[in-house]
């Protein structure tokens, strides 16, 4: 087993390498350690990988405790802006673009003493069956929203400026989210630049109060599943919460998606008790995946 010092995204991390050829990054945060970016060199041998995962968790636990941490969270690639969560319940529906697929299974984590600390879901929406409700939701809110805010879709020709506005709104909108940690604009932009070729302007809608971005619904075509979009992010500035802005933006995105020929929409990776979990209420939808985030109390080992 090997531990190598590594600097990642301006945060200290240790690269863990086990004798069974599995690697991962152990991040050292102010309040907890986290384990992410797990990679198995042997993707075919399930039993070997289970043994490697057990060895990795032992190594990560020992290292986190030696570094003075009281809590180890997994799978979490440093912060919640990056990849985290593992699937705890699935369905026959295929994987969608950007869906996390951690190699640390819930069973292995529980076996190592980890417990579930947060649960998330993804739902599949039938746009054809939901169109009447979508139209009604837009009609209900359109006059009030459009008389109070400037509404437009994304402009890819101004990509950097648009992403800067989205970054500033995201920091404010998500600051009370579970395990929230701020990141720099450059770190945020690194997440969105690879998506620039995928963005369809008509599927990203923005709401402005004068020149200040106060609401966004960011959706992408799902390149893995024809006729499907992914609702990647929704954010509303706290000062404008409760006005129906997110519901209005969702309706605008869905109407544009239908006009473009899309028939399905994935509400992706929402925390079960968050307000976003009720955003698609009334639409024809079903949960297709559940995910979990796990924690280990190092004081009791």
Short mmCIF file of C-alpha atoms in Angstrom, two decimals, residues 129-282:
data_model
loop_
_atom_site.label_atom_id
_atom_site.label_comp_id
_atom_site.label_asym_id
_atom_site.label_seq_id
_atom_site.Cartn_x
_atom_site.Cartn_y
_atom_site.Cartn_z
CA UNK A 129 -47.96 12.85 -20.98
CA UNK A 130 -47.08 15.98 -19.00
CA UNK A 131 -47.66 18.62 -21.68
CA UNK A 132 -51.05 19.82 -20.42
CA UNK A 133 -49.62 20.33 -16.92
CA UNK A 134 -46.52 22.05 -18.32
CA UNK A 135 -48.67 24.46 -20.34
CA UNK A 136 -50.86 25.16 -17.30
CA UNK A 137 -47.83 25.81 -15.08
CA UNK A 138 -46.47 28.33 -17.56
CA UNK A 139 -49.81 30.09 -17.99
CA UNK A 140 -50.26 30.29 -14.21
CA UNK A 141 -46.98 32.13 -13.64
CA UNK A 142 -46.14 33.80 -16.94
CA UNK A 143 -47.68 37.24 -16.40
CA UNK A 144 -46.32 37.73 -12.87
CA UNK A 145 -42.84 36.44 -13.66
CA UNK A 146 -42.38 38.21 -16.99
CA UNK A 147 -43.59 41.52 -15.56
CA UNK A 148 -41.05 41.29 -12.72
CA UNK A 149 -37.99 39.77 -14.39
CA UNK A 150 -36.12 39.85 -17.69
CA UNK A 151 -36.20 36.35 -19.15
CA UNK A 152 -33.98 34.95 -21.88
CA UNK A 153 -32.16 31.80 -22.85
CA UNK A 154 -28.41 31.16 -22.68
CA UNK A 155 -26.12 32.82 -25.23
CA UNK A 156 -23.23 30.52 -26.16
CA UNK A 157 -21.50 33.39 -27.94
CA UNK A 158 -21.01 34.96 -24.50
CA UNK A 159 -20.07 31.70 -22.80
CA UNK A 160 -17.52 33.05 -20.30
CA UNK A 161 -19.75 35.95 -19.24
CA UNK A 162 -22.76 33.67 -18.87
CA UNK A 163 -20.81 31.17 -16.76
CA UNK A 164 -19.52 33.98 -14.55
CA UNK A 165 -23.11 35.06 -13.80
CA UNK A 166 -24.12 31.44 -13.14
CA UNK A 167 -21.16 31.01 -10.79
CA UNK A 168 -22.10 34.04 -8.70
CA UNK A 169 -25.74 32.93 -8.48
CA UNK A 170 -24.73 29.37 -7.59
CA UNK A 171 -22.55 30.50 -4.67
CA UNK A 172 -25.47 32.44 -3.21
CA UNK A 173 -28.19 29.92 -4.02
CA UNK A 174 -26.35 26.84 -2.72
CA UNK A 175 -24.60 28.31 0.32
CA UNK A 176 -26.98 26.57 2.75
CA UNK A 177 -26.81 23.20 0.99
CA UNK A 178 -25.56 20.09 2.77
CA UNK A 179 -21.72 19.96 2.89
CA UNK A 180 -21.46 23.20 0.90
CA UNK A 181 -17.98 24.60 0.35
CA UNK A 182 -17.26 27.60 -1.90
CA UNK A 183 -14.96 27.19 -4.89
CA UNK A 184 -13.16 29.69 -7.10
CA UNK A 185 -14.55 30.85 -10.43
CA UNK A 186 -11.76 29.03 -12.27
CA UNK A 187 -12.65 25.77 -10.53
CA UNK A 188 -16.32 26.32 -11.40
CA UNK A 189 -15.52 27.16 -15.01
CA UNK A 190 -13.49 23.94 -15.31
CA UNK A 191 -16.71 22.03 -14.66
CA UNK A 192 -18.67 23.84 -17.38
CA UNK A 193 -16.13 24.30 -20.17
CA UNK A 194 -16.25 20.60 -21.16
CA UNK A 195 -20.03 21.00 -21.53
CA UNK A 196 -19.83 23.95 -23.93
CA UNK A 197 -20.17 21.74 -27.02
CA UNK A 198 -23.23 20.05 -25.53
CA UNK A 199 -25.13 23.17 -24.53
CA UNK A 200 -28.24 23.96 -26.56
CA UNK A 201 -29.09 27.57 -25.79
CA UNK A 202 -32.85 26.97 -25.90
CA UNK A 203 -32.57 24.51 -23.00
CA UNK A 204 -30.92 26.94 -20.57
CA UNK A 205 -33.20 29.71 -19.28
CA UNK A 206 -32.14 32.70 -17.21
CA UNK A 207 -34.06 35.24 -15.13
CA UNK A 208 -32.62 38.67 -14.33
CA UNK A 209 -33.58 41.33 -11.83
CA UNK A 210 -32.33 44.34 -13.78
CA UNK A 211 -28.82 43.13 -14.76
CA UNK A 212 -28.41 40.63 -11.91
CA UNK A 213 -28.95 36.93 -12.61
CA UNK A 214 -31.41 35.62 -10.01
CA UNK A 215 -32.69 32.37 -11.50
CA UNK A 216 -31.56 29.61 -13.84
CA UNK A 217 -32.74 26.27 -15.15
CA UNK A 218 -29.81 24.55 -16.86
CA UNK A 219 -30.66 21.54 -19.05
CA UNK A 220 -28.62 19.57 -21.56
CA UNK A 221 -29.42 17.08 -24.33
CA UNK A 222 -28.61 13.58 -23.12
CA UNK A 223 -26.09 12.29 -25.64
CA UNK A 224 -26.46 8.78 -24.21
CA UNK A 225 -30.23 8.59 -24.76
CA UNK A 226 -31.87 10.00 -27.87
CA UNK A 227 -34.91 12.21 -27.30
CA UNK A 228 -34.01 12.91 -23.68
CA UNK A 229 -32.79 16.00 -21.81
CA UNK A 230 -31.19 16.28 -18.39
CA UNK A 231 -32.24 18.93 -15.89
CA UNK A 232 -28.75 19.50 -14.53
CA UNK A 233 -29.11 22.55 -12.27
CA UNK A 234 -31.79 24.82 -10.90
CA UNK A 235 -30.92 27.85 -8.80
CA UNK A 236 -32.87 30.84 -7.50
CA UNK A 237 -31.38 33.69 -5.50
CA UNK A 238 -32.68 33.45 -1.88
CA UNK A 239 -34.13 36.96 -2.10
CA UNK A 240 -36.51 35.75 -4.81
CA UNK A 241 -37.45 32.34 -3.41
CA UNK A 242 -41.12 31.44 -3.17
CA UNK A 243 -42.23 33.43 -6.24
CA UNK A 244 -42.56 30.43 -8.55
CA UNK A 245 -39.50 31.39 -10.57
CA UNK A 246 -38.04 27.86 -10.68
CA UNK A 247 -41.39 26.39 -11.76
CA UNK A 248 -41.72 29.00 -14.50
CA UNK A 249 -38.18 28.35 -15.80
CA UNK A 250 -38.81 24.61 -15.75
CA UNK A 251 -41.95 25.06 -17.84
CA UNK A 252 -40.03 27.22 -20.34
CA UNK A 253 -37.31 24.59 -20.66
CA UNK A 254 -39.81 21.77 -21.09
CA UNK A 255 -41.82 23.63 -23.73
CA UNK A 256 -38.64 24.34 -25.69
CA UNK A 257 -37.60 20.69 -25.33
CA UNK A 258 -40.95 19.49 -26.69
CA UNK A 259 -40.69 21.94 -29.61
CA UNK A 260 -37.23 20.54 -30.37
CA UNK A 261 -38.58 16.98 -30.46
CA UNK A 262 -37.52 15.72 -27.04
CA UNK A 263 -39.95 13.36 -25.33
CA UNK A 264 -38.31 12.65 -21.96
CA UNK A 265 -36.63 14.68 -19.25
CA UNK A 266 -34.48 13.54 -16.32
CA UNK A 267 -34.67 15.53 -13.10
CA UNK A 268 -31.18 14.58 -12.02
CA UNK A 269 -29.63 14.03 -8.62
CA UNK A 270 -31.90 16.04 -6.34
CA UNK A 271 -31.67 15.74 -2.56
CA UNK A 272 -34.83 14.05 -1.36
CA UNK A 273 -35.79 16.63 1.27
CA UNK A 274 -34.80 19.73 -0.73
CA UNK A 275 -37.33 22.06 -2.33
CA UNK A 276 -36.19 20.87 -5.76
CA UNK A 277 -37.67 17.45 -4.97
CA UNK A 278 -41.16 18.96 -5.38
CA UNK A 279 -40.33 20.97 -8.50
CA UNK A 280 -41.83 18.43 -10.90
CA UNK A 281 -44.93 17.66 -8.81
CA UNK A 282 -47.93 17.02 -11.04
#
